[in-house]
mmCIF file of C-alpha atoms in Angstrom:
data_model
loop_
_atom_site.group_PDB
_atom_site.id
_atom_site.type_symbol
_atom_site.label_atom_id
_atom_site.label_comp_id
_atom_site.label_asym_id
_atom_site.label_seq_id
_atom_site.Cartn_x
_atom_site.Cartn_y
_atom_site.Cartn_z
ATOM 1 C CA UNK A 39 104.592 49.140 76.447
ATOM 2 C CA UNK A 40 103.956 52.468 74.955
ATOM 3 C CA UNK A 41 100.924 54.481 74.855
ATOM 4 C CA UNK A 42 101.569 55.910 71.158
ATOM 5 C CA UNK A 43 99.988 53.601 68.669
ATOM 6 C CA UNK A 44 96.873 53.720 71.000
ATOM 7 C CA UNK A 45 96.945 57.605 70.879
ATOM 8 C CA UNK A 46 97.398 57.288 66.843
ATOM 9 C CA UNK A 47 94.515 55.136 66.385
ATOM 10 C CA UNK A 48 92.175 57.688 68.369
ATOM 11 C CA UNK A 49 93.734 60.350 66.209
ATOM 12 C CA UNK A 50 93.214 57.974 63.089
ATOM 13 C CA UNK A 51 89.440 57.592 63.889
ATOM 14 C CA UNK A 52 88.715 61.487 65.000
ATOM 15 C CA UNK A 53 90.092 62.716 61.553
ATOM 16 C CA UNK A 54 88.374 60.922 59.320
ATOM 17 C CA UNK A 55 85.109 61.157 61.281
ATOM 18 C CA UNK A 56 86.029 64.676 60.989
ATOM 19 C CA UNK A 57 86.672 64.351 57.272
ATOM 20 C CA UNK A 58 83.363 62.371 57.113
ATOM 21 C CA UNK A 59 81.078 65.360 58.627
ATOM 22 C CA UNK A 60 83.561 67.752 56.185
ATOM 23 C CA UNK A 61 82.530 66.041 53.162
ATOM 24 C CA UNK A 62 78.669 66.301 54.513
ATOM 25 C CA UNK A 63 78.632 70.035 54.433
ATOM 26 C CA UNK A 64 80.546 70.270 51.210
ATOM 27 C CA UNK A 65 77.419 68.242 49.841
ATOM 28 C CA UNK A 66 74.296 69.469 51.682
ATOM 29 C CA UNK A 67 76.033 73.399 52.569
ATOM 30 C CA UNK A 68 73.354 75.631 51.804
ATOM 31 C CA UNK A 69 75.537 78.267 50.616
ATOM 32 C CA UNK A 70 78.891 78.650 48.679
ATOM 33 C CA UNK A 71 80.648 80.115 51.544
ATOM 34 C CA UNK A 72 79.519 76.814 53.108
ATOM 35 C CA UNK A 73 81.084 74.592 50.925
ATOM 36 C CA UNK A 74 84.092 76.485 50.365
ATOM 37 C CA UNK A 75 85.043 76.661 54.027
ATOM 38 C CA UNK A 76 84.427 72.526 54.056
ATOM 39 C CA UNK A 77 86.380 71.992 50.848
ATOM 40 C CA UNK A 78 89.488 74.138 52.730
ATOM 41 C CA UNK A 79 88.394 72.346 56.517
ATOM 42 C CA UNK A 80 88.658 68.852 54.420
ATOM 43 C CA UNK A 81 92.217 69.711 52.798
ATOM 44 C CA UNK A 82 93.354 70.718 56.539
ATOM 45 C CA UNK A 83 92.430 67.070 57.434
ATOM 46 C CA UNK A 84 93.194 65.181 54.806
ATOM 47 C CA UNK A 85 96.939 66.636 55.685
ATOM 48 C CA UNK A 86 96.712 66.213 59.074
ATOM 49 C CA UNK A 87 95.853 62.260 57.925
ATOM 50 C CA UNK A 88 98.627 61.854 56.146
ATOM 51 C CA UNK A 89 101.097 63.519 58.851
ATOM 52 C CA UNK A 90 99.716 61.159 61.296
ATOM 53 C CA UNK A 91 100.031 58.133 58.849
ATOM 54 C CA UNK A 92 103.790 59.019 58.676
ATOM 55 C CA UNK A 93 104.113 59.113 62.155
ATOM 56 C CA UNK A 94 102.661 55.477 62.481
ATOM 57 C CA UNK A 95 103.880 54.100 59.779
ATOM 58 C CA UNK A 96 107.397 55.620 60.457
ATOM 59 C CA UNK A 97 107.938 56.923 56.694
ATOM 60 C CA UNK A 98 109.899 60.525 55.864
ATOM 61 C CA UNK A 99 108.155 60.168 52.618
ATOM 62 C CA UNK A 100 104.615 60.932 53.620
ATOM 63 C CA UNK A 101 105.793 64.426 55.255
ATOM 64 C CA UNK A 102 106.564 65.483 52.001
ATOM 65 C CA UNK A 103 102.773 64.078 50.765
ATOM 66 C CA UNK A 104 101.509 66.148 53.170
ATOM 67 C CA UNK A 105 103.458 69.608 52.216
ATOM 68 C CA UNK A 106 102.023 68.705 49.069
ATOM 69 C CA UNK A 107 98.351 68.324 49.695
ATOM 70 C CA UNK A 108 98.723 71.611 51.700
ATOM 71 C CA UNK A 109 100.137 73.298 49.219
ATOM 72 C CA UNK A 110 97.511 72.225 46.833
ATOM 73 C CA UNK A 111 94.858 73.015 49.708
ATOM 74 C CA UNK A 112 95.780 76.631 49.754
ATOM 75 C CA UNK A 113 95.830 77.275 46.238
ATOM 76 C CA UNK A 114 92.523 75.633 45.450
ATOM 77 C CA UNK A 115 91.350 77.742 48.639
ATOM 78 C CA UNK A 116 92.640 80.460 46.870
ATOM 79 C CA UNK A 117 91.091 80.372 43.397
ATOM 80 C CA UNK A 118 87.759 79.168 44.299
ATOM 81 C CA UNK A 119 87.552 81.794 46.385
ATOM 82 C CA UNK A 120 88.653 84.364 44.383
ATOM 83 C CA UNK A 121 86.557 82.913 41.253
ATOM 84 C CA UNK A 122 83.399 83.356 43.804
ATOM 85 C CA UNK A 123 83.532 87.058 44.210
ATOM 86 C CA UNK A 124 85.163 88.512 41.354
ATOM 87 C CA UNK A 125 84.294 86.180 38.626
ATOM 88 C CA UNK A 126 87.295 85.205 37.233
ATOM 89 C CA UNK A 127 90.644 83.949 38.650
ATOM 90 C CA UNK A 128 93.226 85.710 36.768
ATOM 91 C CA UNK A 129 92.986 88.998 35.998
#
């Protein structure tokens, strides 16, 4: 009897109540900064979901979901942030 799929399923439940409260702020942040910083916290979680998903569900295939969604993450990060102080993303 192993402890792991216990462990999992606490992990399971503390990231998307964490992804809950996340998506909370992005709707009721009183600022920008506020939102952006959930948006980016919510993309950290959402791949941290998916990396413990693949370790449950034993499946190589969601490790490379999750490179993508923080790839995407960063970039989106990235922009919106830059759009927010300058304006414009490209220059």
């Amino acid at each position: 009897m192993t402890i792991l799929p216990y462990a999992l399923g606490i992990g399971l439940i503390a990231i998307t109540l964490s992804m809950f409260l996340c998506l909370i702020r992005l709707i009721i942040g009183p600022s920008v900064i506020d939102r952006l910083l959930a948006l980016d916290t919510l993309f950290l979680n959402a791949t941290c979901l998916v990396v413990v998903l693949g370790i449950y569900w034993v499946s190589n295939n969601m490790f490379e979901g999750a490179l993508l969604v923080a790839m995407l993450g960063f970039v989106s990060t990235a922009a919106l942030a830059r759009y927010f102080t300058t304006g414009h993303v490209i220059d």
